[in-house]
PDB file of N, CA, C and O in Angstrom:
ATOM      1  N   UNK A   1       5.884 -33.389 -54.633  1.00  0.00           N
ATOM      2  CA  UNK A   1       6.444 -31.615 -55.299  1.00  0.00           C
ATOM      3  C   UNK A   1       5.585 -30.932 -55.181  1.00  0.00           C
ATOM      4  O   UNK A   1       4.594 -30.721 -54.933  1.00  0.00           O
ATOM      5  N   UNK A   2       6.330 -29.832 -54.328  1.00  0.00           N
ATOM      6  CA  UNK A   2       5.797 -28.563 -54.239  1.00  0.00           C
ATOM      7  C   UNK A   2       5.567 -27.425 -55.194  1.00  0.00           C
ATOM      8  O   UNK A   2       6.655 -27.169 -55.963  1.00  0.00           O
ATOM      9  N   UNK A   3       4.392 -26.796 -55.429  1.00  0.00           N
ATOM     10  CA  UNK A   3       4.267 -25.692 -56.505  1.00  0.00           C
ATOM     11  C   UNK A   3       4.135 -24.606 -55.813  1.00  0.00           C
ATOM     12  O   UNK A   3       4.080 -24.168 -54.565  1.00  0.00           O
ATOM     13  N   UNK A   4       5.047 -23.365 -56.631  1.00  0.00           N
ATOM     14  CA  UNK A   4       4.700 -21.815 -55.885  1.00  0.00           C
ATOM     15  C   UNK A   4       3.488 -21.336 -56.817  1.00  0.00           C
ATOM     16  O   UNK A   4       3.301 -21.558 -57.924  1.00  0.00           O
ATOM     17  N   UNK A   5       2.969 -20.830 -55.783  1.00  0.00           N
ATOM     18  CA  UNK A   5       1.522 -19.958 -56.413  1.00  0.00           C
ATOM     19  C   UNK A   5       1.324 -18.702 -55.753  1.00  0.00           C
ATOM     20  O   UNK A   5       1.829 -18.319 -54.703  1.00  0.00           O
ATOM     21  N   UNK A   6       0.756 -18.086 -56.639  1.00  0.00           N
ATOM     22  CA  UNK A   6       0.312 -16.730 -56.041  1.00  0.00           C
ATOM     23  C   UNK A   6      -1.174 -16.422 -55.924  1.00  0.00           C
ATOM     24  O   UNK A   6      -2.042 -16.897 -56.687  1.00  0.00           O
ATOM     25  N   UNK A   7      -1.556 -16.099 -54.461  1.00  0.00           N
ATOM     26  CA  UNK A   7      -3.032 -16.536 -54.205  1.00  0.00           C
ATOM     27  C   UNK A   7      -3.856 -14.960 -53.986  1.00  0.00           C
ATOM     28  O   UNK A   7      -2.871 -13.951 -53.454  1.00  0.00           O
ATOM     29  N   UNK A   8      -4.647 -14.694 -55.272  1.00  0.00           N
ATOM     30  CA  UNK A   8      -4.941 -13.582 -54.783  1.00  0.00           C
ATOM     31  C   UNK A   8      -6.381 -13.494 -54.066  1.00  0.00           C
ATOM     32  O   UNK A   8      -7.186 -13.758 -54.314  1.00  0.00           O
ATOM     33  N   UNK A   9      -6.108 -12.783 -53.048  1.00  0.00           N
ATOM     34  CA  UNK A   9      -7.062 -12.864 -52.090  1.00  0.00           C
ATOM     35  C   UNK A   9      -7.996 -11.453 -52.185  1.00  0.00           C
ATOM     36  O   UNK A   9      -7.756 -10.395 -52.162  1.00  0.00           O
ATOM     37  N   UNK A  10      -9.332 -11.725 -51.869  1.00  0.00           N
ATOM     38  CA  UNK A  10     -10.381 -10.594 -51.992  1.00  0.00           C
ATOM     39  C   UNK A  10      -9.493  -9.042 -51.109  1.00  0.00           C
ATOM     40  O   UNK A  10      -9.597  -9.796 -49.880  1.00  0.00           O
ATOM     41  N   UNK A  11      -9.720  -8.102 -51.542  1.00  0.00           N
ATOM     42  CA  UNK A  11      -9.389  -7.518 -50.669  1.00  0.00           C
ATOM     43  C   UNK A  11      -7.812  -6.821 -50.243  1.00  0.00           C
ATOM     44  O   UNK A  11      -7.929  -6.314 -49.327  1.00  0.00           O
ATOM     45  N   UNK A  12      -6.871  -7.743 -50.606  1.00  0.00           N
ATOM     46  CA  UNK A  12      -5.605  -7.822 -50.047  1.00  0.00           C
ATOM     47  C   UNK A  12      -4.783  -7.944 -50.979  1.00  0.00           C
ATOM     48  O   UNK A  12      -4.918  -8.302 -52.382  1.00  0.00           O
ATOM     49  N   UNK A  13      -3.413  -7.653 -50.916  1.00  0.00           N
ATOM     50  CA  UNK A  13      -2.529  -7.580 -52.005  1.00  0.00           C
ATOM     51  C   UNK A  13      -2.165  -9.051 -52.020  1.00  0.00           C
ATOM     52  O   UNK A  13      -2.227 -10.104 -51.101  1.00  0.00           O
ATOM     53  N   UNK A  14      -1.892  -9.836 -53.148  1.00  0.00           N
ATOM     54  CA  UNK A  14      -1.402 -11.022 -53.621  1.00  0.00           C
ATOM     55  C   UNK A  14      -0.123 -11.590 -52.670  1.00  0.00           C
ATOM     56  O   UNK A  14       0.722 -10.880 -52.205  1.00  0.00           O
ATOM     57  N   UNK A  15      -0.490 -12.719 -52.067  1.00  0.00           N
ATOM     58  CA  UNK A  15       0.442 -13.444 -51.248  1.00  0.00           C
ATOM     59  C   UNK A  15       1.173 -15.001 -52.067  1.00  0.00           C
ATOM     60  O   UNK A  15       0.267 -15.696 -52.642  1.00  0.00           O
ATOM     61  N   UNK A  16       2.333 -14.771 -51.968  1.00  0.00           N
ATOM     62  CA  UNK A  16       3.118 -16.214 -52.745  1.00  0.00           C
ATOM     63  C   UNK A  16       3.273 -16.990 -51.691  1.00  0.00           C
ATOM     64  O   UNK A  16       3.556 -17.038 -50.619  1.00  0.00           O
ATOM     65  N   UNK A  17       3.099 -18.479 -51.797  1.00  0.00           N
ATOM     66  CA  UNK A  17       3.281 -19.700 -50.917  1.00  0.00           C
ATOM     67  C   UNK A  17       3.492 -20.587 -51.880  1.00  0.00           C
ATOM     68  O   UNK A  17       3.671 -20.962 -52.914  1.00  0.00           O
ATOM     69  N   UNK A  18       3.817 -21.675 -51.127  1.00  0.00           N
ATOM     70  CA  UNK A  18       4.229 -22.920 -51.733  1.00  0.00           C
ATOM     71  C   UNK A  18       3.256 -24.065 -51.418  1.00  0.00           C
ATOM     72  O   UNK A  18       2.516 -24.062 -50.164  1.00  0.00           O
ATOM     73  N   UNK A  19       2.478 -24.822 -52.071  1.00  0.00           N
ATOM     74  CA  UNK A  19       1.111 -25.712 -52.098  1.00  0.00           C
ATOM     75  C   UNK A  19       2.163 -27.182 -52.312  1.00  0.00           C
ATOM     76  O   UNK A  19       2.803 -27.273 -53.472  1.00  0.00           O
ATOM     77  N   UNK A  20       1.713 -27.700 -51.864  1.00  0.00           N
ATOM     78  CA  UNK A  20       2.239 -29.578 -51.921  1.00  0.00           C
ATOM     79  C   UNK A  20       1.513 -30.198 -53.080  1.00  0.00           C
ATOM     80  O   UNK A  20       2.095 -30.793 -53.596  1.00  0.00           O
ATOM     81  N   UNK A  21       0.568 -30.253 -53.453  1.00  0.00           N
ATOM     82  CA  UNK A  21      -0.350 -30.444 -54.249  1.00  0.00           C
ATOM     83  C   UNK A  21      -1.541 -29.446 -54.974  1.00  0.00           C
ATOM     84  O   UNK A  21      -1.961 -28.536 -54.429  1.00  0.00           O
ATOM     85  N   UNK A  22      -1.942 -29.841 -56.514  1.00  0.00           N
ATOM     86  CA  UNK A  22      -2.641 -28.892 -56.993  1.00  0.00           C
ATOM     87  C   UNK A  22      -4.365 -28.911 -56.186  1.00  0.00           C
ATOM     88  O   UNK A  22      -4.665 -30.367 -55.955  1.00  0.00           O
ATOM     89  N   UNK A  23      -4.613 -28.102 -56.387  1.00  0.00           N
ATOM     90  CA  UNK A  23      -5.854 -27.959 -55.379  1.00  0.00           C
ATOM     91  C   UNK A  23      -7.126 -28.687 -56.394  1.00  0.00           C
ATOM     92  O   UNK A  23      -6.893 -29.074 -57.517  1.00  0.00           O
ATOM     93  N   UNK A  24      -7.837 -29.887 -55.603  1.00  0.00           N
ATOM     94  CA  UNK A  24      -9.091 -30.171 -56.433  1.00  0.00           C
ATOM     95  C   UNK A  24     -10.435 -29.618 -56.563  1.00  0.00           C
ATOM     96  O   UNK A  24     -10.681 -28.681 -55.624  1.00  0.00           O
ATOM     97  N   UNK A  25     -11.680 -29.876 -57.162  1.00  0.00           N
ATOM     98  CA  UNK A  25     -12.629 -29.428 -57.120  1.00  0.00           C
ATOM     99  C   UNK A  25     -13.688 -29.754 -55.875  1.00  0.00           C
ATOM    100  O   UNK A  25     -14.245 -28.838 -55.390  1.00  0.00           O
ATOM    101  N   UNK A  26     -13.110 -30.770 -55.032  1.00  0.00           N
ATOM    102  CA  UNK A  26     -13.807 -30.918 -54.065  1.00  0.00           C
ATOM    103  C   UNK A  26     -13.081 -30.333 -52.498  1.00  0.00           C
ATOM    104  O   UNK A  26     -13.592 -30.108 -51.515  1.00  0.00           O
ATOM    105  N   UNK A  27     -12.178 -29.295 -52.813  1.00  0.00           N
ATOM    106  CA  UNK A  27     -11.262 -28.615 -51.663  1.00  0.00           C
ATOM    107  C   UNK A  27     -12.244 -27.438 -51.160  1.00  0.00           C
ATOM    108  O   UNK A  27     -12.860 -26.596 -52.272  1.00  0.00           O
ATOM    109  N   UNK A  28     -12.035 -27.729 -50.016  1.00  0.00           N
ATOM    110  CA  UNK A  28     -13.077 -26.054 -49.556  1.00  0.00           C
ATOM    111  C   UNK A  28     -11.979 -25.099 -48.913  1.00  0.00           C
ATOM    112  O   UNK A  28     -12.321 -23.975 -48.757  1.00  0.00           O
ATOM    113  N   UNK A  29     -10.479 -25.785 -49.035  1.00  0.00           N
ATOM    114  CA  UNK A  29      -9.482 -24.704 -48.059  1.00  0.00           C
ATOM    115  C   UNK A  29      -8.488 -24.687 -49.481  1.00  0.00           C
ATOM    116  O   UNK A  29      -8.042 -25.918 -49.866  1.00  0.00           O
ATOM    117  N   UNK A  30      -7.509 -23.703 -48.915  1.00  0.00           N
ATOM    118  CA  UNK A  30      -6.089 -24.101 -49.649  1.00  0.00           C
ATOM    119  C   UNK A  30      -5.007 -23.666 -48.699  1.00  0.00           C
ATOM    120  O   UNK A  30      -5.083 -22.815 -47.958  1.00  0.00           O
ATOM    121  N   UNK A  31      -3.916 -24.841 -48.371  1.00  0.00           N
ATOM    122  CA  UNK A  31      -3.120 -24.734 -47.176  1.00  0.00           C
ATOM    123  C   UNK A  31      -1.890 -24.087 -48.586  1.00  0.00           C
ATOM    124  O   UNK A  31      -1.421 -24.659 -49.036  1.00  0.00           O
ATOM    125  N   UNK A  32      -1.180 -23.160 -47.917  1.00  0.00           N
ATOM    126  CA  UNK A  32       0.122 -22.771 -48.296  1.00  0.00           C
ATOM    127  C   UNK A  32       1.068 -22.683 -47.319  1.00  0.00           C
ATOM    128  O   UNK A  32       0.837 -22.238 -46.127  1.00  0.00           O
ATOM    129  N   UNK A  33       2.279 -22.660 -47.297  1.00  0.00           N
ATOM    130  CA  UNK A  33       3.456 -22.975 -46.720  1.00  0.00           C
ATOM    131  C   UNK A  33       4.561 -21.788 -46.920  1.00  0.00           C
ATOM    132  O   UNK A  33       4.348 -21.272 -48.049  1.00  0.00           O
ATOM    133  N   UNK A  34       4.841 -20.961 -46.154  1.00  0.00           N
ATOM    134  CA  UNK A  34       6.004 -19.774 -46.199  1.00  0.00           C
ATOM    135  C   UNK A  34       5.310 -18.809 -47.224  1.00  0.00           C
ATOM    136  O   UNK A  34       6.076 -18.268 -47.818  1.00  0.00           O
ATOM    137  N   UNK A  35       4.367 -18.222 -46.488  1.00  0.00           N
ATOM    138  CA  UNK A  35       3.667 -17.091 -47.193  1.00  0.00           C
ATOM    139  C   UNK A  35       4.450 -15.824 -46.880  1.00  0.00           C
ATOM    140  O   UNK A  35       4.774 -15.440 -45.883  1.00  0.00           O
ATOM    141  N   UNK A  36       4.130 -14.961 -48.142  1.00  0.00           N
ATOM    142  CA  UNK A  36       5.201 -13.816 -47.998  1.00  0.00           C
ATOM    143  C   UNK A  36       4.512 -13.043 -49.467  1.00  0.00           C
ATOM    144  O   UNK A  36       3.689 -13.733 -50.386  1.00  0.00           O
ATOM    145  N   UNK A  37       4.770 -11.637 -49.346  1.00  0.00           N
ATOM    146  CA  UNK A  37       4.297 -11.157 -50.447  1.00  0.00           C
ATOM    147  C   UNK A  37       5.184 -11.151 -51.783  1.00  0.00           C
ATOM    148  O   UNK A  37       6.487 -11.805 -51.444  1.00  0.00           O
ATOM    149  N   UNK A  38       4.654 -10.566 -52.897  1.00  0.00           N
ATOM    150  CA  UNK A  38       5.214 -10.625 -54.003  1.00  0.00           C
ATOM    151  C   UNK A  38       6.840 -10.321 -54.185  1.00  0.00           C
ATOM    152  O   UNK A  38       8.062 -10.455 -54.760  1.00  0.00           O
ATOM    153  N   UNK A  39       7.093  -9.276 -53.161  1.00  0.00           N
ATOM    154  CA  UNK A  39       8.502  -8.548 -53.051  1.00  0.00           C
ATOM    155  C   UNK A  39       9.178  -9.424 -51.914  1.00  0.00           C
ATOM    156  O   UNK A  39      10.292  -9.072 -51.706  1.00  0.00           O
ATOM    157  N   UNK A  40       8.655 -10.624 -51.429  1.00  0.00           N
ATOM    158  CA  UNK A  40       9.439 -11.180 -50.574  1.00  0.00           C
ATOM    159  C   UNK A  40       9.333 -10.946 -49.143  1.00  0.00           C
ATOM    160  O   UNK A  40       9.596 -11.321 -48.055  1.00  0.00           O
ATOM    161  N   UNK A  41       8.591  -9.886 -48.968  1.00  0.00           N
ATOM    162  CA  UNK A  41       8.709  -9.117 -47.582  1.00  0.00           C
ATOM    163  C   UNK A  41       7.434  -9.844 -46.940  1.00  0.00           C
ATOM    164  O   UNK A  41       6.579 -10.605 -47.434  1.00  0.00           O
ATOM    165  N   UNK A  42       7.358  -9.701 -45.362  1.00  0.00           N
ATOM    166  CA  UNK A  42       6.074 -10.457 -44.310  1.00  0.00           C
ATOM    167  C   UNK A  42       4.589  -9.870 -44.786  1.00  0.00           C
ATOM    168  O   UNK A  42       4.584  -8.883 -45.622  1.00  0.00           O
ATOM    169  N   UNK A  43       3.786 -10.571 -45.063  1.00  0.00           N
ATOM    170  CA  UNK A  43       2.473 -10.570 -45.113  1.00  0.00           C
ATOM    171  C   UNK A  43       2.204 -10.008 -43.792  1.00  0.00           C
ATOM    172  O   UNK A  43       2.202 -10.499 -42.555  1.00  0.00           O
ATOM    173  N   UNK A  44       1.070  -8.608 -43.722  1.00  0.00           N
ATOM    174  CA  UNK A  44       1.075  -8.017 -42.339  1.00  0.00           C
ATOM    175  C   UNK A  44       0.422  -8.699 -41.454  1.00  0.00           C
ATOM    176  O   UNK A  44       0.165  -8.152 -40.122  1.00  0.00           O
ATOM    177  N   UNK A  45      -0.620  -9.373 -41.891  1.00  0.00           N
ATOM    178  CA  UNK A  45      -1.726 -10.104 -41.073  1.00  0.00           C
ATOM    179  C   UNK A  45      -1.131 -11.242 -40.539  1.00  0.00           C
ATOM    180  O   UNK A  45      -2.059 -12.191 -39.992  1.00  0.00           O
ATOM    181  N   UNK A  46      -0.304 -11.725 -40.942  1.00  0.00           N
ATOM    182  CA  UNK A  46       0.298 -13.098 -40.538  1.00  0.00           C
ATOM    183  C   UNK A  46       1.553 -12.762 -39.398  1.00  0.00           C
ATOM    184  O   UNK A  46       2.423 -11.821 -39.827  1.00  0.00           O
ATOM    185  N   UNK A  47       1.408 -13.705 -38.678  1.00  0.00           N
ATOM    186  CA  UNK A  47       2.264 -13.838 -37.617  1.00  0.00           C
ATOM    187  C   UNK A  47       4.123 -13.799 -38.329  1.00  0.00           C
ATOM    188  O   UNK A  47       3.714 -14.698 -39.138  1.00  0.00           O
ATOM    189  N   UNK A  48       5.046 -13.579 -37.981  1.00  0.00           N
ATOM    190  CA  UNK A  48       6.184 -13.628 -38.556  1.00  0.00           C
ATOM    191  C   UNK A  48       6.649 -15.136 -38.531  1.00  0.00           C
ATOM    192  O   UNK A  48       7.033 -15.531 -39.310  1.00  0.00           O
ATOM    193  N   UNK A  49       6.511 -15.679 -37.331  1.00  0.00           N
ATOM    194  CA  UNK A  49       6.732 -16.982 -37.352  1.00  0.00           C
ATOM    195  C   UNK A  49       5.923 -18.060 -37.950  1.00  0.00           C
ATOM    196  O   UNK A  49       6.453 -19.438 -37.824  1.00  0.00           O
ATOM    197  N   UNK A  50       5.203 -17.919 -38.630  1.00  0.00           N
ATOM    198  CA  UNK A  50       4.058 -18.622 -39.175  1.00  0.00           C
ATOM    199  C   UNK A  50       4.755 -19.335 -40.663  1.00  0.00           C
ATOM    200  O   UNK A  50       5.380 -18.356 -41.059  1.00  0.00           O
ATOM    201  N   UNK A  51       4.506 -20.634 -40.819  1.00  0.00           N
ATOM    202  CA  UNK A  51       4.843 -21.135 -41.530  1.00  0.00           C
ATOM    203  C   UNK A  51       3.918 -22.356 -42.505  1.00  0.00           C
ATOM    204  O   UNK A  51       4.122 -22.273 -43.646  1.00  0.00           O
ATOM    205  N   UNK A  52       2.462 -22.265 -42.179  1.00  0.00           N
ATOM    206  CA  UNK A  52       1.359 -22.806 -42.813  1.00  0.00           C
ATOM    207  C   UNK A  52       0.380 -21.696 -42.543  1.00  0.00           C
ATOM    208  O   UNK A  52       0.175 -21.512 -41.141  1.00  0.00           O
ATOM    209  N   UNK A  53      -0.430 -21.439 -43.278  1.00  0.00           N
ATOM    210  CA  UNK A  53      -1.785 -20.812 -43.630  1.00  0.00           C
ATOM    211  C   UNK A  53      -2.753 -21.357 -44.214  1.00  0.00           C
ATOM    212  O   UNK A  53      -2.735 -22.092 -45.427  1.00  0.00           O
ATOM    213  N   UNK A  54      -3.915 -21.609 -44.016  1.00  0.00           N
ATOM    214  CA  UNK A  54      -5.061 -22.170 -44.478  1.00  0.00           C
ATOM    215  C   UNK A  54      -6.177 -20.954 -44.984  1.00  0.00           C
ATOM    216  O   UNK A  54      -6.603 -20.548 -43.955  1.00  0.00           O
ATOM    217  N   UNK A  55      -6.261 -20.795 -45.766  1.00  0.00           N
ATOM    218  CA  UNK A  55      -7.558 -19.973 -46.396  1.00  0.00           C
ATOM    219  C   UNK A  55      -8.558 -21.022 -47.276  1.00  0.00           C
ATOM    220  O   UNK A  55      -8.495 -21.888 -47.868  1.00  0.00           O
ATOM    221  N   UNK A  56      -9.621 -20.166 -46.788  1.00  0.00           N
ATOM    222  CA  UNK A  56     -11.254 -20.876 -47.049  1.00  0.00           C
ATOM    223  C   UNK A  56     -10.903 -20.408 -48.800  1.00  0.00           C
ATOM    224  O   UNK A  56     -10.852 -19.303 -48.980  1.00  0.00           O
ATOM    225  N   UNK A  57     -11.792 -21.253 -49.459  1.00  0.00           N
ATOM    226  CA  UNK A  57     -11.676 -20.809 -50.950  1.00  0.00           C
ATOM    227  C   UNK A  57     -12.816 -19.581 -51.294  1.00  0.00           C
ATOM    228  O   UNK A  57     -12.781 -18.630 -52.212  1.00  0.00           O
ATOM    229  N   UNK A  58     -13.496 -19.480 -50.284  1.00  0.00           N
ATOM    230  CA  UNK A  58     -14.693 -18.099 -50.455  1.00  0.00           C
ATOM    231  C   UNK A  58     -13.892 -17.002 -50.680  1.00  0.00           C
ATOM    232  O   UNK A  58     -14.467 -15.785 -50.702  1.00  0.00           O
ATOM    233  N   UNK A  59     -12.628 -16.634 -49.943  1.00  0.00           N
ATOM    234  CA  UNK A  59     -11.828 -15.630 -49.514  1.00  0.00           C
ATOM    235  C   UNK A  59     -10.958 -15.414 -51.162  1.00  0.00           C
ATOM    236  O   UNK A  59     -10.281 -14.350 -51.339  1.00  0.00           O
ATOM    237  N   UNK A  60     -10.799 -16.501 -51.772  1.00  0.00           N
ATOM    238  CA  UNK A  60     -10.010 -16.410 -52.815  1.00  0.00           C
ATOM    239  C   UNK A  60     -10.472 -16.139 -54.195  1.00  0.00           C
ATOM    240  O   UNK A  60     -11.314 -16.950 -54.566  1.00  0.00           O
ATOM    241  N   UNK A  61     -10.005 -14.954 -54.693  1.00  0.00           N
ATOM    242  CA  UNK A  61     -10.005 -14.790 -56.533  1.00  0.00           C
ATOM    243  C   UNK A  61      -9.870 -15.464 -57.351  1.00  0.00           C
ATOM    244  O   UNK A  61     -10.856 -15.954 -58.026  1.00  0.00           O
ATOM    245  N   UNK A  62      -8.548 -15.789 -57.265  1.00  0.00           N
ATOM    246  CA  UNK A  62      -8.039 -16.733 -58.211  1.00  0.00           C
ATOM    247  C   UNK A  62      -6.575 -16.987 -57.883  1.00  0.00           C
ATOM    248  O   UNK A  62      -6.046 -16.622 -56.797  1.00  0.00           O
ATOM    249  N   UNK A  63      -5.993 -17.837 -58.209  1.00  0.00           N
ATOM    250  CA  UNK A  63      -4.662 -18.678 -57.780  1.00  0.00           C
ATOM    251  C   UNK A  63      -3.803 -18.971 -59.019  1.00  0.00           C
ATOM    252  O   UNK A  63      -4.335 -18.986 -60.197  1.00  0.00           O
ATOM    253  N   UNK A  64      -2.758 -18.450 -59.126  1.00  0.00           N
ATOM    254  CA  UNK A  64      -1.828 -18.972 -60.427  1.00  0.00           C
ATOM    255  C   UNK A  64      -0.447 -19.757 -59.923  1.00  0.00           C
ATOM    256  O   UNK A  64       0.074 -19.424 -59.029  1.00  0.00           O
ATOM    257  N   UNK A  65      -0.542 -20.370 -60.685  1.00  0.00           N
ATOM    258  CA  UNK A  65       0.986 -21.683 -60.583  1.00  0.00           C
ATOM    259  C   UNK A  65       1.819 -21.446 -61.177  1.00  0.00           C
ATOM    260  O   UNK A  65       1.853 -20.733 -62.471  1.00  0.00           O
ATOM    261  N   UNK A  66       2.872 -21.008 -60.635  1.00  0.00           N
ATOM    262  CA  UNK A  66       4.276 -20.230 -61.443  1.00  0.00           C
ATOM    263  C   UNK A  66       5.068 -21.528 -61.938  1.00  0.00           C
ATOM    264  O   UNK A  66       5.157 -22.588 -61.579  1.00  0.00           O
ATOM    265  N   UNK A  67       5.858 -21.324 -62.715  1.00  0.00           N
ATOM    266  CA  UNK A  67       6.168 -22.181 -63.798  1.00  0.00           C
ATOM    267  C   UNK A  67       7.373 -23.182 -63.052  1.00  0.00           C
ATOM    268  O   UNK A  67       8.251 -22.206 -62.208  1.00  0.00           O
ATOM    269  N   UNK A  68       7.471 -24.207 -62.961  1.00  0.00           N
ATOM    270  CA  UNK A  68       8.835 -24.946 -62.041  1.00  0.00           C
ATOM    271  C   UNK A  68      10.107 -24.651 -62.890  1.00  0.00           C
ATOM    272  O   UNK A  68      10.026 -24.805 -64.360  1.00  0.00           O
ATOM    273  N   UNK A  69      11.381 -25.236 -62.393  1.00  0.00           N
ATOM    274  CA  UNK A  69      12.284 -25.235 -63.134  1.00  0.00           C
ATOM    275  C   UNK A  69      12.065 -26.254 -63.989  1.00  0.00           C
ATOM    276  O   UNK A  69      12.912 -26.090 -65.113  1.00  0.00           O
ATOM    277  N   UNK A  70      11.644 -27.457 -63.617  1.00  0.00           N
ATOM    278  CA  UNK A  70      11.519 -28.601 -64.647  1.00  0.00           C
ATOM    279  C   UNK A  70      10.899 -28.192 -65.841  1.00  0.00           C
ATOM    280  O   UNK A  70      11.375 -28.753 -66.896  1.00  0.00           O
ATOM    281  N   UNK A  71       9.621 -27.268 -65.847  1.00  0.00           N
ATOM    282  CA  UNK A  71       9.350 -26.718 -67.162  1.00  0.00           C
ATOM    283  C   UNK A  71       9.855 -26.013 -68.096  1.00  0.00           C
ATOM    284  O   UNK A  71       9.852 -25.845 -69.082  1.00  0.00           O
ATOM    285  N   UNK A  72      10.925 -25.353 -67.272  1.00  0.00           N
ATOM    286  CA  UNK A  72      11.570 -24.229 -68.707  1.00  0.00           C
ATOM    287  C   UNK A  72      12.542 -24.880 -69.005  1.00  0.00           C
ATOM    288  O   UNK A  72      12.899 -24.683 -70.258  1.00  0.00           O
ATOM    289  N   UNK A  73      12.934 -26.424 -68.810  1.00  0.00           N
ATOM    290  CA  UNK A  73      13.413 -27.099 -69.534  1.00  0.00           C
ATOM    291  C   UNK A  73      13.367 -27.671 -70.750  1.00  0.00           C
ATOM    292  O   UNK A  73      13.771 -28.337 -71.743  1.00  0.00           O
ATOM    293  N   UNK A  74      11.606 -27.764 -70.723  1.00  0.00           N
ATOM    294  CA  UNK A  74      10.896 -28.431 -72.013  1.00  0.00           C
ATOM    295  C   UNK A  74      11.330 -27.966 -73.297  1.00  0.00           C
ATOM    296  O   UNK A  74      11.003 -26.445 -73.057  1.00  0.00           O
ATOM    297  N   UNK A  75      11.502 -28.192 -73.851  1.00  0.00           N
ATOM    298  CA  UNK A  75      11.689 -27.671 -75.457  1.00  0.00           C
ATOM    299  C   UNK A  75      10.642 -28.023 -76.486  1.00  0.00           C
ATOM    300  O   UNK A  75       9.993 -29.010 -76.599  1.00  0.00           O
ATOM    301  N   UNK A  76       9.800 -26.608 -76.660  1.00  0.00           N
ATOM    302  CA  UNK A  76       8.588 -27.047 -77.464  1.00  0.00           C
ATOM    303  C   UNK A  76       8.879 -26.933 -79.140  1.00  0.00           C
ATOM    304  O   UNK A  76      10.111 -27.836 -79.288  1.00  0.00           O
ATOM    305  N   UNK A  77       7.743 -26.823 -79.993  1.00  0.00           N
ATOM    306  CA  UNK A  77       8.180 -27.329 -81.203  1.00  0.00           C
ATOM    307  C   UNK A  77       9.053 -26.404 -81.700  1.00  0.00           C
ATOM    308  O   UNK A  77       9.282 -25.303 -81.604  1.00  0.00           O
ATOM    309  N   UNK A  78       9.984 -26.906 -82.924  1.00  0.00           N
ATOM    310  CA  UNK A  78      11.191 -26.119 -83.056  1.00  0.00           C
ATOM    311  C   UNK A  78      11.159 -25.910 -84.657  1.00  0.00           C
ATOM    312  O   UNK A  78      10.958 -27.218 -85.448  1.00  0.00           O
ATOM    313  N   UNK A  79      11.063 -24.786 -85.188  1.00  0.00           N
ATOM    314  CA  UNK A  79      10.997 -24.954 -86.683  1.00  0.00           C
ATOM    315  C   UNK A  79      12.416 -24.752 -87.480  1.00  0.00           C
ATOM    316  O   UNK A  79      13.253 -23.826 -87.183  1.00  0.00           O
ATOM    317  N   UNK A  80      12.817 -25.545 -88.548  1.00  0.00           N
ATOM    318  CA  UNK A  80      14.080 -25.205 -88.629  1.00  0.00           C
ATOM    319  C   UNK A  80      14.227 -24.418 -90.332  1.00  0.00           C
ATOM    320  O   UNK A  80      13.406 -24.279 -90.820  1.00  0.00           O
TER     321      UNK A  80
END
């Protein structure tokens, strides 16, 4: 299952990618597929034909994992 993530890279605009699996503590890089800006446009420093990018964790400030469509269907506590 692929996750949609927003990568916040030092001194750059955030980049939206899909990641195959959640990163672990032992990972040194983050592999993202279909990189694009939050507005859907191309990332200016990545060639247009690139489909997979590898970023070292030393360049990443933080990572946001977007909720999947499956999580939207979960119903939490409901008070009657």
